[in-house]
Coordinates of C-alpha atoms in Angstrom, one line a residue:
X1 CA 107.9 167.3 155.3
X2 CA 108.9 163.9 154.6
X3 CA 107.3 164.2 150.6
X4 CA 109.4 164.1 147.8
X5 CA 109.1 167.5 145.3
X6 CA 109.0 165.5 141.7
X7 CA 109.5 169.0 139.5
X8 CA 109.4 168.2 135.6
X9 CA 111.5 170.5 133.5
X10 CA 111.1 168.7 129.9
X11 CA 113.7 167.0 127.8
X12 CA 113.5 163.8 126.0
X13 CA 111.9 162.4 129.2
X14 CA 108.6 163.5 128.1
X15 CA 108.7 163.9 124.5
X16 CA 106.3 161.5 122.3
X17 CA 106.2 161.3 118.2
X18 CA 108.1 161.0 115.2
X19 CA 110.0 162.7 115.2
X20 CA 110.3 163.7 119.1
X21 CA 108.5 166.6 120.5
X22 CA 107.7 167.6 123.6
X23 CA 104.4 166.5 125.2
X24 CA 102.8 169.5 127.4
X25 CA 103.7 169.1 131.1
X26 CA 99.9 169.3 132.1
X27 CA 99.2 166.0 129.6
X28 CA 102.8 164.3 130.5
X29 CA 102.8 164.6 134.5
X30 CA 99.0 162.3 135.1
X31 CA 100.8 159.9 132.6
X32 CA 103.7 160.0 134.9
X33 CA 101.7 159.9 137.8
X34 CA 99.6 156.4 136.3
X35 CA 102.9 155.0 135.8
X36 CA 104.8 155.4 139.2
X37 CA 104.2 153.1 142.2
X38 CA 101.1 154.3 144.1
X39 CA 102.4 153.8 147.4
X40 CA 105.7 156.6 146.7
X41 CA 104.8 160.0 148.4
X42 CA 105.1 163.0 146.5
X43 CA 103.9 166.0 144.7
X44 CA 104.5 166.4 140.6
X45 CA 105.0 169.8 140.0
X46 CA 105.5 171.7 136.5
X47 CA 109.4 173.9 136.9
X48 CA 108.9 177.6 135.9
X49 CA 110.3 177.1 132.6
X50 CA 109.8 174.0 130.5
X51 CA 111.9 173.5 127.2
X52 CA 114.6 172.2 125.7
X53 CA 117.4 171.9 127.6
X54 CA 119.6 173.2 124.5
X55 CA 117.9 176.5 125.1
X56 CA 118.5 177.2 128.7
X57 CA 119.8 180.1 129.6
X58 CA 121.3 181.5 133.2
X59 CA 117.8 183.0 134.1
X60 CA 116.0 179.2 133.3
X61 CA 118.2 177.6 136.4
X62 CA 117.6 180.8 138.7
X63 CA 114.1 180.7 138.2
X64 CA 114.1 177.0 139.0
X65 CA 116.9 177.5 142.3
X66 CA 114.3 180.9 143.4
X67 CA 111.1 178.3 142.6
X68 CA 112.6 175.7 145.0
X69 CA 113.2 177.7 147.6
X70 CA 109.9 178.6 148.0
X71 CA 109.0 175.1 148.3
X72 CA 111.5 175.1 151.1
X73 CA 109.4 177.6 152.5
X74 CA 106.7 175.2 152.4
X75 CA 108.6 172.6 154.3
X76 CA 109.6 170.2 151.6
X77 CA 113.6 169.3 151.6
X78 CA 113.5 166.3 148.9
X79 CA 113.6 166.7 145.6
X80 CA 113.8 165.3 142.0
X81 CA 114.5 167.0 138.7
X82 CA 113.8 165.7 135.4
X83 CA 115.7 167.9 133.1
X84 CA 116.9 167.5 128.9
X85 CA 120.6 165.4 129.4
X86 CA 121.9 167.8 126.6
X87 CA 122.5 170.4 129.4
X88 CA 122.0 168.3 132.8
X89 CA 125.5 168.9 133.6
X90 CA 125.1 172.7 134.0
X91 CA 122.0 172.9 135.7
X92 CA 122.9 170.2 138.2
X93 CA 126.3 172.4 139.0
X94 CA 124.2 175.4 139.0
X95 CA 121.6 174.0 141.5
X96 CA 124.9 173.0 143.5
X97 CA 126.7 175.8 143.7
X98 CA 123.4 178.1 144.6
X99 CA 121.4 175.4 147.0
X100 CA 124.3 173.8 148.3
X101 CA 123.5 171.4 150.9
X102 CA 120.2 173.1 151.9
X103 CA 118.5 170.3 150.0
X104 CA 118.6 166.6 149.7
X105 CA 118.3 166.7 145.4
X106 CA 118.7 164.4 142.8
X107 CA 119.1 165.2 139.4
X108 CA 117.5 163.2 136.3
X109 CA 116.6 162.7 132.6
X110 CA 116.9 159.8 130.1
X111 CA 118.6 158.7 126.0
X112 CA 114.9 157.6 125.4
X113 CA 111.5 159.1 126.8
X114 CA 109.2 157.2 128.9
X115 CA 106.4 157.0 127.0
X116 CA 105.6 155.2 123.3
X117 CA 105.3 157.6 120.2
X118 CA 101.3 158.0 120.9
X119 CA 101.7 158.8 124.4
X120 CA 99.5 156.5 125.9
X121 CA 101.7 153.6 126.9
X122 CA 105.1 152.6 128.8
X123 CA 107.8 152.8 126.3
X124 CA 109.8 149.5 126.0
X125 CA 113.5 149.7 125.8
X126 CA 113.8 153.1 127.8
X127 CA 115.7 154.1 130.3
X128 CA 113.7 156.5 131.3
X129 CA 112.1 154.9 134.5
X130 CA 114.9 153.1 135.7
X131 CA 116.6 156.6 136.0
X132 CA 113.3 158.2 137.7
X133 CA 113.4 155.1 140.2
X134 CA 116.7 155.3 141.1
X135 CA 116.5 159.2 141.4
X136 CA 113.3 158.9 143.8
X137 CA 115.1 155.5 145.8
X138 CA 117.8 157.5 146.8
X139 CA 117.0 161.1 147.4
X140 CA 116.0 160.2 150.8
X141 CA 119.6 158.3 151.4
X142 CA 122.1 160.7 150.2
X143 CA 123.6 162.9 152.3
X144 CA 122.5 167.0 152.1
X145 CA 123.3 167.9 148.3
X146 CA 122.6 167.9 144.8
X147 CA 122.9 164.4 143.1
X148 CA 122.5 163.1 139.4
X149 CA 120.9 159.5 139.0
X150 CA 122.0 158.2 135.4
X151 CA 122.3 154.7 134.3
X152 CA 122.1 153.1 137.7
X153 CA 125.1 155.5 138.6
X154 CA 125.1 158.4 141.5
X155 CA 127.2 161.3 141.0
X156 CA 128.3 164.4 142.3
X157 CA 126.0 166.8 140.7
X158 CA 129.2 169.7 140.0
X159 CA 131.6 166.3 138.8
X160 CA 129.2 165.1 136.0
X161 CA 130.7 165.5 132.1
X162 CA 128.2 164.2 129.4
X163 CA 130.3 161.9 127.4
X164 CA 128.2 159.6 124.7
X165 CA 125.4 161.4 122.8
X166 CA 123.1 158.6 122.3
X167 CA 124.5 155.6 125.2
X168 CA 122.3 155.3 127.9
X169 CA 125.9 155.3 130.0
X170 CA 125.9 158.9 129.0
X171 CA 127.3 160.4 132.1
X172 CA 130.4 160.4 133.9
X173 CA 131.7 161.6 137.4
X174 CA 132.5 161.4 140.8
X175 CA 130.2 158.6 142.5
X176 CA 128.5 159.5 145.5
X177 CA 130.2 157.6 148.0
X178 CA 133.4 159.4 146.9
X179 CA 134.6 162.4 149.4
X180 CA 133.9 165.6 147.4
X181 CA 133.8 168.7 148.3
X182 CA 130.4 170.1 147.7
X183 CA 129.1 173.8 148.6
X184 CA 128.0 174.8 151.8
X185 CA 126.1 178.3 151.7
X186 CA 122.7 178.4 149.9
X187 CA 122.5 181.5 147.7
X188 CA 119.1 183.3 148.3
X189 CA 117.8 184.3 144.8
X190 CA 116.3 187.5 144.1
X191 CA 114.6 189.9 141.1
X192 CA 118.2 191.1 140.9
X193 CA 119.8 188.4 140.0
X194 CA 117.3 187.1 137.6
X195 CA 118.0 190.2 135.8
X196 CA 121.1 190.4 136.0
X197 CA 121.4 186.7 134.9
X198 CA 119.9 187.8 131.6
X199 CA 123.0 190.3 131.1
X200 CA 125.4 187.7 131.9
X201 CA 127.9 187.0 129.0
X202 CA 130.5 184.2 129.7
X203 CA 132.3 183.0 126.5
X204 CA 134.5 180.1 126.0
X205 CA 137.6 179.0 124.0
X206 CA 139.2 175.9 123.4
X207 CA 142.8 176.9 122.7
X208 CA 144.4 175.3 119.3
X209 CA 147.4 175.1 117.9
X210 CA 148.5 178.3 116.0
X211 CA 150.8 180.9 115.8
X212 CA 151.1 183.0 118.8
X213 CA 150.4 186.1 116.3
X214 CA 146.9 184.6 115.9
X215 CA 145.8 183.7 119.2
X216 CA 147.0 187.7 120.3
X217 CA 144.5 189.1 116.9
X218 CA 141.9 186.8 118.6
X219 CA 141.9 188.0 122.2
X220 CA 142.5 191.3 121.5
X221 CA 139.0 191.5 118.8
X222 CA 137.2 190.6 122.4
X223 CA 138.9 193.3 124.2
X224 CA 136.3 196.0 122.2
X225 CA 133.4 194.5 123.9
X226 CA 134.8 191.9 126.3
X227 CA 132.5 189.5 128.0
X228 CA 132.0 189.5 131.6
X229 CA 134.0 186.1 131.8
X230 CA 136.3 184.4 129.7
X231 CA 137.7 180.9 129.8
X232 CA 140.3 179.6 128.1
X233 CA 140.7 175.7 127.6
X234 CA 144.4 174.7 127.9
X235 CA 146.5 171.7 127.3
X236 CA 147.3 168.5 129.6
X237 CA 146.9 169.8 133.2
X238 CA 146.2 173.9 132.1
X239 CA 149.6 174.4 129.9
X240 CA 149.3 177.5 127.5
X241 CA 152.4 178.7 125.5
X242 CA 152.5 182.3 126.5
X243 CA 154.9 185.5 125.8
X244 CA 154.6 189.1 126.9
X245 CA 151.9 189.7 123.8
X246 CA 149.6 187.5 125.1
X247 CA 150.1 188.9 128.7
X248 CA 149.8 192.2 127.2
X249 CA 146.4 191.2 126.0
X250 CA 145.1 189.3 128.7
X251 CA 145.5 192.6 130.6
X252 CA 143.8 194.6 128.1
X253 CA 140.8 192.3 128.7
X254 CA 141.3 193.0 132.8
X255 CA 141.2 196.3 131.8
X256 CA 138.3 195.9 130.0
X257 CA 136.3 194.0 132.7
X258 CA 137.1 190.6 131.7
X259 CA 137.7 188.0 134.3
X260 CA 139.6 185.4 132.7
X261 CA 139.9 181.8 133.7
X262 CA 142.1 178.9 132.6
X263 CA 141.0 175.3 132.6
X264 CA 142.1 172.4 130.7
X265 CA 140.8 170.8 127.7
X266 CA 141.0 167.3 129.5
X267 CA 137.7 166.6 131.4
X268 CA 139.0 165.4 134.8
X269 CA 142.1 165.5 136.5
X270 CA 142.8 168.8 138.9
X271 CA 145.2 171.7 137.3
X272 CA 149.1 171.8 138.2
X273 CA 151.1 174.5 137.3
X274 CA 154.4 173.1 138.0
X275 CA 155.5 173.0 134.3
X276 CA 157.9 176.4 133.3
X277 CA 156.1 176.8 130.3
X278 CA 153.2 178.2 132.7
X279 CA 155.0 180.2 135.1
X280 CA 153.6 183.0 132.7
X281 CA 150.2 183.0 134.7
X282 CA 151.2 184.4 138.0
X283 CA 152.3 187.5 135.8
X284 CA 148.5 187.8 134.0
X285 CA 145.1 189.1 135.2
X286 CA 144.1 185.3 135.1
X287 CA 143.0 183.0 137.5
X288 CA 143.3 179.2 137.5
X289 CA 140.1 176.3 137.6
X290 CA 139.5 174.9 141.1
X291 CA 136.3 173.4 140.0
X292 CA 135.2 169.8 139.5
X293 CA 134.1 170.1 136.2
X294 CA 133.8 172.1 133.3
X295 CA 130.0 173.2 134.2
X296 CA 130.6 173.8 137.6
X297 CA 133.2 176.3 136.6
X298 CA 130.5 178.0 134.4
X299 CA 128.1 177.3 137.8
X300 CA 131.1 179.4 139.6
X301 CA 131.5 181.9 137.7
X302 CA 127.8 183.0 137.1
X303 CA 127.5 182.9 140.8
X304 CA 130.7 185.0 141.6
X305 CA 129.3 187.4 138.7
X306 CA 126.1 187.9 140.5
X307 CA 127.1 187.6 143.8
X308 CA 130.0 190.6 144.1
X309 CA 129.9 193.8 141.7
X310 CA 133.0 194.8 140.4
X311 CA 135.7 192.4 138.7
X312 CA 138.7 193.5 141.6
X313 CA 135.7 191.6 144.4
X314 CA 135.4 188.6 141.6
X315 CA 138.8 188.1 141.5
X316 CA 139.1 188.5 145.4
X317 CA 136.9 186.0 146.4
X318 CA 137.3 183.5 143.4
X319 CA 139.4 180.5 145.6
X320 CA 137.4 180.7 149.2
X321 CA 134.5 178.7 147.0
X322 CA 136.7 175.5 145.5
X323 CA 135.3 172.2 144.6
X324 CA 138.6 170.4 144.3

C-alpha cells in the first residue's frame, strides 16, 4: 500500500487556548485534515493512547509499536507520528529498537501547535506544519527505519537528544544521510509484554561529585528493592572513580537482580575505557553503553528486559544489539 499512516499521538501539535490544552483527537484530526494538501494520500488515525508526552509510560509506546503492526497487517509500510517533543526522543528510540527497519517511519511534533488559541484557524509563526510537511515529504525517500523530522533536520530516530526547551532547533542528532547503525529485527509485541512493561522499573543517576562513602550509602539503599535496571551517568567518555566498596555494592545490586549500566553524562561521543581510573569495570556486574543516545539506551534496555527472563540472559545478550 503506497498510503501514508498519519497516526496523531497529542502534544503541543494539537493543543489550542490559554493557556495550552489539548484539543480532542476526533475535533483536531478534520482540522488537520482541512489544512494539508488535498492531493497527499493518507489515512489520519487517532494512536491508542493520546496525552502528554510527559506522562508516557513503557506500555504507551508498546501499545503504539503492537497498534502499528497491525496496520502492517493491513498492508500499509509508511508512516508519520506526531508525538509531545518533551519525550520524542524516547519514543522514537523505542519505535526503533522494536520496529526496526520493518517500516519506513518518521517521527514528529512542534515548539508551537498548529492551530490559533480558538482552534479554528492556521497558527502564524508555528512550526508546526513545516515539521508535518517535511515528515510526510520524506517518509517515502528514506531508507527502511525510524526517522525524526524537526526543524528542516532528518535524524536518526535512536541519535536524537532534545537540547533547547523552547527553540524550534530543539533537536539534535545524527542526520540521515550519516551511516548508522540502525536495528534490524522487528520485535512482535504481545499481552505479555504490555504487562510486563507496566512492571518495568529502570532508574537513573547522574553521578556527582562526593565522597566515595556517600555514593556506597546511596547504592546500597537501592539494593533493598533494586530496580530491574540501573544506569549510572559518568564523567567525560564513562569515567567513574571506583574502589572495592563500590564494587562490593554494585554486586549486591547483581545479586539483587539489578542490571547496571554505565553511560556518560556527555550527550554524544561513544564510551572508551582506556583511562586506568576505569579499569575497575571489568571487575563489576556492570556493563558499558553501546547505544547512540541516552533514550535508545533506555529503548535497549526495556527491550532486553522484556525480551529474555532472567538478568544472567540480559547480561548475555546485551552487546549482539549495538547502535554504535
Amino acid at each position: 500500500m503506497k498510503k501514508i499512516a498519519l497516526i496523531y499521538m497529542g502534544g503541543t501539535f494539537g493543543c489550542v487556548g490559554q493557556p495550552l490544552s489539548p484539543m480532542p483527537a476526533a475535533q483536531f484530526l478534520p482540522q488537520l485534515q482541512n489544512i494539508l494538501e488535498p492531493a497527499l494520500d493518507l489515512d489520519c488515525l487517532i494512536a491508542p493512547v493520546i496525552k502528554d508526552s510527559s506522562a508516557c509510560t513503557p506500555r504507551d509506546w508498546l501499545e503504539l509499536v503492537a497498534y502499528i503492526q497491525t496496520l502492517q497487517l493491513q498492508g500499509y509500510q509508511h508512516f508519520v507520528l506526531i508525538h509531545g517533543t518533551d519525550t520524542l526522543s524516547y519514543a522514537a528510540a523505542v519505535l526503533a529498537r522494536f520496529l526496526a527497519q520493518s517500516v519506513n517511519m518518521v517521527v514528529t511534533g512542534s515548539q508551537y501547535p498548529l492551530l490559533t488559541a480558538q482552534g479554528s484557524a492556521l497558527r502564524e509563526h508555528s512550526d508546526a506544519l513545516d515539521n508535518l510537511n517535511l515528515a510526510l515529504s520524506q517518509v517515502k525517500q528514506l531508507e527502511a527505519g525510524v526517522y525524526i523530522a524537526f526543524d528542516q533536520h532528518i535524524f536518526h530516530a535512536q541519535s536524537v537528544l532534545k537540547q533547547h526547551s523552547t527553540a524550534l532547533n530543539a533537536f539534535v542528532g545524527l542526520h540521515a544521510h550519516m551511516d548508522f547503525k540502525q536495528t534490524h529485527q522487528p520485535y512482535h509485541i504481545t499481552a505479555r509484554d504490555l504487562a510486563c512493561a507496566d512492571a518495568f522499573r529502570c532508574l537513573n543517576i547522574m553521578w556527582q561529585p562526593l565522597s566515595m562513602t556517600q555514593q556506597v550509602i546511596q547504592l546500597k539503599q537501592l539494593c533493598q528493592d533494586a530496580p530491574d535496571v540501573l544506569i549510572l551517568q559518568g564523567f567525560g567518555i564513562g569515567n567513574l572513580y571506583a574502589d572495592d566498596s563500590l564494587i562490593e555494592v554494585l554486586h549486591d545490586l547483581y545479586q539483587a537482580g539489578c542490571l547496571t549500566l554505565l553511560t556518560s553524562q556527555v550527550p554524544f561521543g561513544a564510551l572508551d575505557q582506556r583511562y586506568a581510573v576505569s579499569a575497575w569495570t571489568t571487575h563489576a556486574k556492570i556493563l558499558i553503553s553501546d547505544c547512540a543516545s541516552h533514550a535508545d539506551l533506555y529503548a535497549k534496555a526495556l527491550k532486553i528486559y522484556l525480551q529474555y527472563a532472567t538478568l544472567d540472559e540480559r547480561r548475555a545478550h546485551w552487546h549482539e544489539f549495538t547502535s554504535i
